[in-house]
Short mmCIF file of C-alpha atoms in Angstrom, two decimals:
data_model
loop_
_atom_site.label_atom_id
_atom_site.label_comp_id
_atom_site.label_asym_id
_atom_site.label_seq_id
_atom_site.Cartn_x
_atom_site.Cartn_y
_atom_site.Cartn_z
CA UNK A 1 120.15 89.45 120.42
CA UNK A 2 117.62 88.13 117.59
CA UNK A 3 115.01 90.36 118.86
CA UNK A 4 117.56 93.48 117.81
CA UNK A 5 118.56 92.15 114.66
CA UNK A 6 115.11 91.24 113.95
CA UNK A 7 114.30 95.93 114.90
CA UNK A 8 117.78 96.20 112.72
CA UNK A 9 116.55 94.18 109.69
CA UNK A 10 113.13 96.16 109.42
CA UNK A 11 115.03 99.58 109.91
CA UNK A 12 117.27 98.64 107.11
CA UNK A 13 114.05 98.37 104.95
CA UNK A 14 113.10 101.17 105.44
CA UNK A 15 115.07 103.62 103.56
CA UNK A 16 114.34 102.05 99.67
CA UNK A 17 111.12 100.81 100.72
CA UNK A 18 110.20 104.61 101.09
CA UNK A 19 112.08 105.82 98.04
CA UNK A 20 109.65 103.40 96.19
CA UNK A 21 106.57 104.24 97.95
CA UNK A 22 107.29 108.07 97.65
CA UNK A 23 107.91 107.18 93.84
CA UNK A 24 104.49 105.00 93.25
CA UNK A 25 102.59 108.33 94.74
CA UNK A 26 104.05 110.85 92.62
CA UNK A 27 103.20 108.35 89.70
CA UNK A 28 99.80 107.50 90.64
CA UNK A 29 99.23 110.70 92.14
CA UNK A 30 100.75 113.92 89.87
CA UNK A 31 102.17 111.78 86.93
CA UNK A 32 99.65 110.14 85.86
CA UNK A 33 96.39 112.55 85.99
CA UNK A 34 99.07 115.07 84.34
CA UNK A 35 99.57 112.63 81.35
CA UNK A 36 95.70 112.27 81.08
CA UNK A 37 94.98 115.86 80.49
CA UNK A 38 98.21 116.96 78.84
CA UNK A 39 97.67 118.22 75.18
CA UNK A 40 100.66 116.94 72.48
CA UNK A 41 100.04 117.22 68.96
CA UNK A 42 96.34 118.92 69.15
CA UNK A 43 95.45 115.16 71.03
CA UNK A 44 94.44 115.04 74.46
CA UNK A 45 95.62 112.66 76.64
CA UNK A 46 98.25 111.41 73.99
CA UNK A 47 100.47 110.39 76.17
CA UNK A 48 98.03 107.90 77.00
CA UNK A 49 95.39 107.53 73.72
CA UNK A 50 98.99 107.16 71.60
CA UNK A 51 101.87 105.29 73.75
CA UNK A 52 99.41 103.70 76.14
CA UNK A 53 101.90 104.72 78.80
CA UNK A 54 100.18 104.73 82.78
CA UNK A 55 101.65 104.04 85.98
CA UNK A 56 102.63 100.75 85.90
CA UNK A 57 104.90 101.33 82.19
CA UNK A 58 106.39 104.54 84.22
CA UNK A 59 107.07 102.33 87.16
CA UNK A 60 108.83 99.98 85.43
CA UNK A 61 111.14 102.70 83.59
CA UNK A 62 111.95 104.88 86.74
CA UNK A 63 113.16 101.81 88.36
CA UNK A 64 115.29 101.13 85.46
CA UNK A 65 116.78 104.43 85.91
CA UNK A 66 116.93 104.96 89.47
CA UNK A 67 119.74 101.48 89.21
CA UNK A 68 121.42 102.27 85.44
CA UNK A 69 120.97 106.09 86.05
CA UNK A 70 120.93 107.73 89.23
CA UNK A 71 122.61 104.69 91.22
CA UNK A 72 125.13 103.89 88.31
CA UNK A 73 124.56 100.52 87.86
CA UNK A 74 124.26 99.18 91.42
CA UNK A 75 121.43 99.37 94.17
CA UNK A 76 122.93 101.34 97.37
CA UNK A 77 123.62 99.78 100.49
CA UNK A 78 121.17 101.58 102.11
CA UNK A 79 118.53 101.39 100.02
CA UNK A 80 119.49 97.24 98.79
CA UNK A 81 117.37 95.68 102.03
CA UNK A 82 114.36 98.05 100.70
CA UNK A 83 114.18 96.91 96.93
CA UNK A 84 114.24 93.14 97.81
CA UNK A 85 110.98 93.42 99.13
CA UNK A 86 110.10 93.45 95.25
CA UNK A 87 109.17 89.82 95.45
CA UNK A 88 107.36 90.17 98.67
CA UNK A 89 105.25 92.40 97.14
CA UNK A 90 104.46 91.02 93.91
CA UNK A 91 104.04 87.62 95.39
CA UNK A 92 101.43 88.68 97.66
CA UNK A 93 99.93 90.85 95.10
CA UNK A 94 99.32 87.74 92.95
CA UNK A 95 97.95 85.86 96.04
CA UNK A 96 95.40 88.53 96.30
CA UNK A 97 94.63 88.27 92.79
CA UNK A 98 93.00 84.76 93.39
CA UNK A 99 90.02 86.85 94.54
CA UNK A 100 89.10 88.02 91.35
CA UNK A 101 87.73 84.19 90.40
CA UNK A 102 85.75 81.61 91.80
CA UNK A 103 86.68 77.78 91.27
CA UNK A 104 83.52 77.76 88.64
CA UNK A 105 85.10 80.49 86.70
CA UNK A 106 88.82 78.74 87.08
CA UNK A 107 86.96 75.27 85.63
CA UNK A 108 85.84 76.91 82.74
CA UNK A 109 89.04 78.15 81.74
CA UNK A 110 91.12 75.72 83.27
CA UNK A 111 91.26 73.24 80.54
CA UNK A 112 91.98 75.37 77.96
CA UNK A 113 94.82 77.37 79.65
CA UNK A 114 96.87 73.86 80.72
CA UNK A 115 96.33 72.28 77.64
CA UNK A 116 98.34 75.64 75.69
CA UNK A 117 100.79 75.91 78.52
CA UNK A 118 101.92 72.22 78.36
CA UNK A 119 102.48 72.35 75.20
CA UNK A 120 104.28 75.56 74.69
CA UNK A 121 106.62 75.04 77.94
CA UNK A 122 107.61 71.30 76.77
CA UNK A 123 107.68 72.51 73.39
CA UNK A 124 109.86 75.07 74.14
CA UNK A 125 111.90 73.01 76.26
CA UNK A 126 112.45 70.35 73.69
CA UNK A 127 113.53 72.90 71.07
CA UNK A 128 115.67 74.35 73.72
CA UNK A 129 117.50 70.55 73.77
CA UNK A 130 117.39 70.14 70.07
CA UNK A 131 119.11 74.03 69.29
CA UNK A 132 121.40 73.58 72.18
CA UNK A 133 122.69 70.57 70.51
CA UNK A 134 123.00 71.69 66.94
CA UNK A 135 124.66 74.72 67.95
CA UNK A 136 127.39 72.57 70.52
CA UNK A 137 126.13 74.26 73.78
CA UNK A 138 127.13 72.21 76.85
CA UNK A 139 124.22 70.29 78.48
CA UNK A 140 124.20 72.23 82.13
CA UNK A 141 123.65 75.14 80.33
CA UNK A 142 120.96 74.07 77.87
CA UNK A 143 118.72 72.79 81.04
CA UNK A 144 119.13 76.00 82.48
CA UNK A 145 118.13 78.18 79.46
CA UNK A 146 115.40 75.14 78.97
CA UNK A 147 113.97 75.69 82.10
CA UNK A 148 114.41 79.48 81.54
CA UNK A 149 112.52 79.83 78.25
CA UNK A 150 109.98 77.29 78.77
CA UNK A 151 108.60 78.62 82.15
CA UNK A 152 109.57 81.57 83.92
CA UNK A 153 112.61 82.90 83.67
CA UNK A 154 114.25 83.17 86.80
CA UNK A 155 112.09 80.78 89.35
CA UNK A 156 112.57 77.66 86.69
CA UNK A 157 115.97 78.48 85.99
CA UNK A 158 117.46 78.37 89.63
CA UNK A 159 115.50 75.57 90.67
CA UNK A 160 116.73 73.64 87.65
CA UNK A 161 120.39 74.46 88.04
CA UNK A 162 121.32 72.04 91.43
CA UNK A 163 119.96 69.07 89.54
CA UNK A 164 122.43 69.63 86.66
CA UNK A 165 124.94 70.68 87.93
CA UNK A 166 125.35 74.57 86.08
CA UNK A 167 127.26 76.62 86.97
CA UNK A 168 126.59 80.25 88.42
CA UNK A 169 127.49 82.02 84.95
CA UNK A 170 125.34 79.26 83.04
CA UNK A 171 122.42 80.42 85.20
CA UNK A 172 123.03 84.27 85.11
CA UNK A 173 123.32 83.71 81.03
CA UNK A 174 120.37 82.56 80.96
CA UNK A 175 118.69 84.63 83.33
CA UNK A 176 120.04 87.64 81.87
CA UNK A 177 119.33 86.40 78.36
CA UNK A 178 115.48 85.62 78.97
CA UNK A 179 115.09 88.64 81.23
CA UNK A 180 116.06 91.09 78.55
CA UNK A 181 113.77 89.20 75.68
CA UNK A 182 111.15 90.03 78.58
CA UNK A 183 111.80 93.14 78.80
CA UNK A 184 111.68 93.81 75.19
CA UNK A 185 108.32 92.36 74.88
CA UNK A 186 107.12 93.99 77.96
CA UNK A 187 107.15 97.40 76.28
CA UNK A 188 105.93 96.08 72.42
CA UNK A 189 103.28 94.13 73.42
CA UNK A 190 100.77 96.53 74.32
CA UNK A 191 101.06 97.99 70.98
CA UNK A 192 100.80 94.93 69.26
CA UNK A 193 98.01 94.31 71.15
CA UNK A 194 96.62 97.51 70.42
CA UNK A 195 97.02 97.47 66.48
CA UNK A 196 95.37 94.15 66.51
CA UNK A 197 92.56 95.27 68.78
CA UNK A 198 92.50 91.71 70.82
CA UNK A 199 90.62 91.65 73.67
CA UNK A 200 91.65 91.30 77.60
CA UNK A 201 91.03 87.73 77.15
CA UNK A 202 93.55 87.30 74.28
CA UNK A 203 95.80 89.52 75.25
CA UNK A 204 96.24 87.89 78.66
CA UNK A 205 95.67 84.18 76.99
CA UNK A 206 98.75 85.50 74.67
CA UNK A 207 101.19 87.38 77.32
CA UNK A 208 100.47 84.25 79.48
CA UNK A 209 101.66 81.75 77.41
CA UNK A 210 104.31 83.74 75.35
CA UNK A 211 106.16 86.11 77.98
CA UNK A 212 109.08 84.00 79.79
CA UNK A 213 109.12 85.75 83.65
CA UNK A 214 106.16 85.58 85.57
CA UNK A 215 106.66 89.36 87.33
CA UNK A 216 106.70 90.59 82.95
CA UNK A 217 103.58 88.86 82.56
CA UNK A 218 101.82 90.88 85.43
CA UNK A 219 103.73 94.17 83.99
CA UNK A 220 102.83 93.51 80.45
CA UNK A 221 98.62 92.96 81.27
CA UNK A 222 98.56 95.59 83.38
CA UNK A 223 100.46 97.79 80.98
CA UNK A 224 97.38 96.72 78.83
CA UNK A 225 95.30 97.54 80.81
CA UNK A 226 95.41 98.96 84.33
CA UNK A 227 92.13 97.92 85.55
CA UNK A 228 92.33 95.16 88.32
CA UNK A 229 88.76 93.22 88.38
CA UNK A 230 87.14 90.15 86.83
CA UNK A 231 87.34 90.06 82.88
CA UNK A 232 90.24 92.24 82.32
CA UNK A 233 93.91 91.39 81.10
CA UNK A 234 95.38 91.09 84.59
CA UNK A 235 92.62 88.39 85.22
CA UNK A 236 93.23 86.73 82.38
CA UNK A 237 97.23 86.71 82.34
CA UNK A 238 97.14 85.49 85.51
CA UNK A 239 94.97 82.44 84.99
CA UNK A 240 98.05 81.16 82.31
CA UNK A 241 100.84 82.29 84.50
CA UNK A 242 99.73 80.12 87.78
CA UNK A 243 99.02 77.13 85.45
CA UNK A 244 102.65 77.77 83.96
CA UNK A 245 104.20 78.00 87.62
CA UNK A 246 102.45 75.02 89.04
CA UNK A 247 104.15 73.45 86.12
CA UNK A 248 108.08 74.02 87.58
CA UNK A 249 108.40 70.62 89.49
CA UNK A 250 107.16 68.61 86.70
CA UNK A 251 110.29 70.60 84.49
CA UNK A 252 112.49 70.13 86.68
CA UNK A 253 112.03 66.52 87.32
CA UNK A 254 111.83 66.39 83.13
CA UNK A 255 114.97 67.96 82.90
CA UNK A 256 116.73 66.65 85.45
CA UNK A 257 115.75 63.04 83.85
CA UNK A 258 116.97 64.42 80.32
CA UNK A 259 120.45 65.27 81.98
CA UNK A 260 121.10 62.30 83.69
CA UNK A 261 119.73 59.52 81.76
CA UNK A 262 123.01 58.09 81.56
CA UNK A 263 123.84 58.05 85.05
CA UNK A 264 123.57 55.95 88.07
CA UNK A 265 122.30 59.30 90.40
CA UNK A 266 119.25 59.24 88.11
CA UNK A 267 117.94 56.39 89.84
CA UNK A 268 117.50 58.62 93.42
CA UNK A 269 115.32 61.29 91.36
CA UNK A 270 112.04 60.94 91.76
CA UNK A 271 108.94 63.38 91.03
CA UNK A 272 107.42 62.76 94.51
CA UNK A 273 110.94 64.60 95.80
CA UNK A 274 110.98 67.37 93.21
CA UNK A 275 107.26 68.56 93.58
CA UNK A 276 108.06 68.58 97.43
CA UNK A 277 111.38 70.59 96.94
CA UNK A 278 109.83 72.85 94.29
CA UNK A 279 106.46 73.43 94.39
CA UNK A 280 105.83 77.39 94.60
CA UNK A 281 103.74 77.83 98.09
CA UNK A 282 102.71 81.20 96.77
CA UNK A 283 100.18 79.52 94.56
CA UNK A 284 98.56 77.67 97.54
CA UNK A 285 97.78 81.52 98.59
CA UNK A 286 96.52 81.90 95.38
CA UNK A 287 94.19 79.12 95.03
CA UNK A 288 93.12 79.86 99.05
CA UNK A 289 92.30 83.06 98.51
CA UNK A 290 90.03 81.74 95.12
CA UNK A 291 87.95 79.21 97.67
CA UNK A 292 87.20 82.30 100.11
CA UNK A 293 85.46 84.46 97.13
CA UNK A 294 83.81 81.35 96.00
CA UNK A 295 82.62 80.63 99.13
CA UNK A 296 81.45 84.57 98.91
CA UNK A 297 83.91 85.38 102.23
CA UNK A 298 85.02 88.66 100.56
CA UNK A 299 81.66 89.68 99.27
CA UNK A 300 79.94 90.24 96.37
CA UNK A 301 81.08 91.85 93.41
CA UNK A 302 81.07 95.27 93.65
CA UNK A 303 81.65 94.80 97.88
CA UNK A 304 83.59 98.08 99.62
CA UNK A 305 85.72 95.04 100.78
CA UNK A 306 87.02 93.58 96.81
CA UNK A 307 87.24 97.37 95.92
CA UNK A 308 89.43 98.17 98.96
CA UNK A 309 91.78 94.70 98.10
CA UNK A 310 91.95 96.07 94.45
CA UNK A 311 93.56 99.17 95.42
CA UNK A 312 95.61 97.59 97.54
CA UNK A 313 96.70 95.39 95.07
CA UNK A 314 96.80 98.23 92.35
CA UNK A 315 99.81 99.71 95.17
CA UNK A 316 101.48 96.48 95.79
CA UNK A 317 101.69 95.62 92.22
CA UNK A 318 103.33 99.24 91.58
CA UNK A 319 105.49 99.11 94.24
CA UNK A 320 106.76 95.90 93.56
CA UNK A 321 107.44 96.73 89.65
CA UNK A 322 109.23 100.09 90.53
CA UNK A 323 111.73 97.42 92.47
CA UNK A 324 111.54 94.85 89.60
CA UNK A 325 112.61 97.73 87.31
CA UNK A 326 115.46 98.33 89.40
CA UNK A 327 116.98 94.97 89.12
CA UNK A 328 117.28 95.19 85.90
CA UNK A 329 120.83 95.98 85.12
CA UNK A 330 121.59 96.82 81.44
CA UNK A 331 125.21 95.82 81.33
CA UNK A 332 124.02 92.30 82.70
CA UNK A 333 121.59 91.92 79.46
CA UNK A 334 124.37 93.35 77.46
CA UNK A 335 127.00 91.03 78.35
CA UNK A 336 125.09 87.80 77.58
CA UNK A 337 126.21 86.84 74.52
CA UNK A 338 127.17 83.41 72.01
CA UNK A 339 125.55 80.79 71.60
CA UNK A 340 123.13 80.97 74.87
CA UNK A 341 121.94 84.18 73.40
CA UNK A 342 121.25 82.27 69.89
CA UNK A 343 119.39 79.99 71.65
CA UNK A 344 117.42 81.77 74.11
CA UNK A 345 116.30 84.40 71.91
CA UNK A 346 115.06 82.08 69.05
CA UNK A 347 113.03 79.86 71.75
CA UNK A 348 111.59 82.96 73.13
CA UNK A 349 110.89 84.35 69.76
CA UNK A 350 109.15 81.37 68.13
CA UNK A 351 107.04 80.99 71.58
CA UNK A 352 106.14 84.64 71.36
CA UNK A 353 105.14 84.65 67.68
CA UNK A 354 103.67 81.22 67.55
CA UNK A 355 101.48 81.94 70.75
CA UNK A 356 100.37 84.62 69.10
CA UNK A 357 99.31 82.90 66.02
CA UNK A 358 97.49 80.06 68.17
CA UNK A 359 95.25 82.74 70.52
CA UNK A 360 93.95 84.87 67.45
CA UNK A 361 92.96 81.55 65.45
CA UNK A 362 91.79 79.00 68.23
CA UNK A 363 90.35 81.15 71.25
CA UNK A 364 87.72 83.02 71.38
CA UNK A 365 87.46 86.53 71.66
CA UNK A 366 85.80 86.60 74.71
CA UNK A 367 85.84 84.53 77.70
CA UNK A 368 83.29 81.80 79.05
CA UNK A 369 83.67 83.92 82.67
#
């Protein structure tokens, strides 16, 4: 019996997962190449040279329209078991990403990268608690959105919401309400970064730190810049994202404290329990696949084998943004609204503009890796 639901579960996959592979290759494949060459305005390439638009911004899109569109607002039955393997793939995509460092490279950067993300996810916590308060939000919620805004969106956020007690609308508001600040800053900040001409390391310092949801930060550098390999955004990004993840139990337990300082149940919390509970294992995968290229398991730079896991993870990644586009459903980021939307938006603003401020004046153009 579990052997033929196990056969029924992957045949059920099977439908959207090919509807998103079939739409990555006519990106990557037609699409794209088209948009290099294509002439607008006397410009060639301006499709490109002008909106900075490649596969990854197009994936993004034609999932958006594939669920708001062409499914009207809703993800089939038969294609729902084939876009949840969105996560799957962008998880493992990340994993695979710890092979573009070594733990040398990581040490150099390390300090730097938890030293801004502490500060800007507890700082954007504790304006979170001070806003929520002024404006009369209710405390449940103002955790949530807390956890929300000052890590990543929608892991924080749910892990956060059991330990005080929100309920399922307080945790879709502020999903819904940090998902579509993401997704506005998903699109503008390759431009910005653009006009400003900052460098992968910047850029990726910047999105790192100042984009709420971990899957927008991966968009967003490789939006920048599609290249997957040592030195670019992607590499970069990524460094500040992990360090922001690994930071979720230490929230939580923050949070959690914050919410029930007055109670006798806060006595049973401690952080031993939470980082058990809530650390990310994805991470482990990432770090594990860092000690096999610094143990120079995967080769040397340049090695058929890195070049073969780079497309691989140029395909995952795609894939797993065509089904991240799909799950974004307009009318949800339309109907959050009041005073979680007040709040939200002004702690993701101030993050986003403030981060900015902080890379261009204290770090340097280029990396020490």
């Amino acid at each position: 019996m579990e052997e033929k639901q196990g056969v029924a579960k992957v045949v059920s996959i099977i439908p959207g997962l090919a509807v998103m592979v079939l739409t990555l290759y006519v990106l990557r494949i037609f699409v794209e190449p088209w948009m290099t060459d294509a002439v607008v305005f006397g410009q060639k390439g301006w499709f490109v040279k002008v909106l900075h638009l490649n596969y990854i911004l197009l994936a993004i899109i034609t999932g958006m329209l594939y669920r708001n569109v062409l499914f009207g607002g809703k993800i089939p039955e038969w294609a729902e078991e084939g876009f949840r393997t969105t996560r799957l793939f962008i998880k493992s995509g990340v994993i695979m990403l710890g092979s573009l460092y070594t733990i040398q490279s990581l040490a150099k950067v390390g300090g730097i990268a938890i030293g801004l993300i502490m500060t800007f996810v507890f700082g954007t916590i504790l304006f979170v608690m001070w806003f929520g308060k002024r404006v009369g939000m209710e405390r449940s919620m103002i955790g949530v959105m807390g956890a929300a805004a000052g890590v990543c969106g929608v892991s924080a956020c749910i892990a956060t919401s059991p330990a005080v007690r929100a309920k399922p609308a307080d945790v879709a508001l502020a999903i819904a309400t940090v998902l579509g600040f993401g997704i506005m800053t998903m699109f503008i900040s390759p431009f910005i970064g653009h006009a400003l001409q900052l460098t992968d390391y910047q850029f990726g310092a910047w999105v790192g730190t100042g984009i709420l949801n971990s899957g927008q930060v991966l968009a967003t550098c490789l939006a920048y810049n599609p290249t997957i390999a040592p030195g670019t955004a992607v590499a970069y990004g990524e460094i500040w994202n992990v360090v922001r993840v690994i930071s979720i139990p230490f929230v939580v337990f923050f949070i959690t404290m914050w919410y029930w300082r007055a109670e006798a149940e806060a006595e049973c919390i401690t952080l031993g329990g939470i980082i058990k509970d809530k650390f990310p294992v994805f991470v482990i995968g990432f770090f594990g696949m860092t000690a096999l290229s610094s143990l120079g398991m995967l080769g040397a730079e340049g090695s058929s084998t890195l070049k073969l896991m780079r497309e691989v993870m140029s395909w995952i990644f795609g894939l797993g943004l065509i089904g991240q586009g799909a799950y974004i459903d307009i009318r949800e980021i339309k109907a959050a609204g009041g005073k979680p939307l007040q709040v939200g938006l002004a702690a993701g603003v101030l993050k986003y503009v403030i981060a900015l401020i902080v890379i261009m004046l204290f770090v340097s153009k280029e990396a020490s890796f």
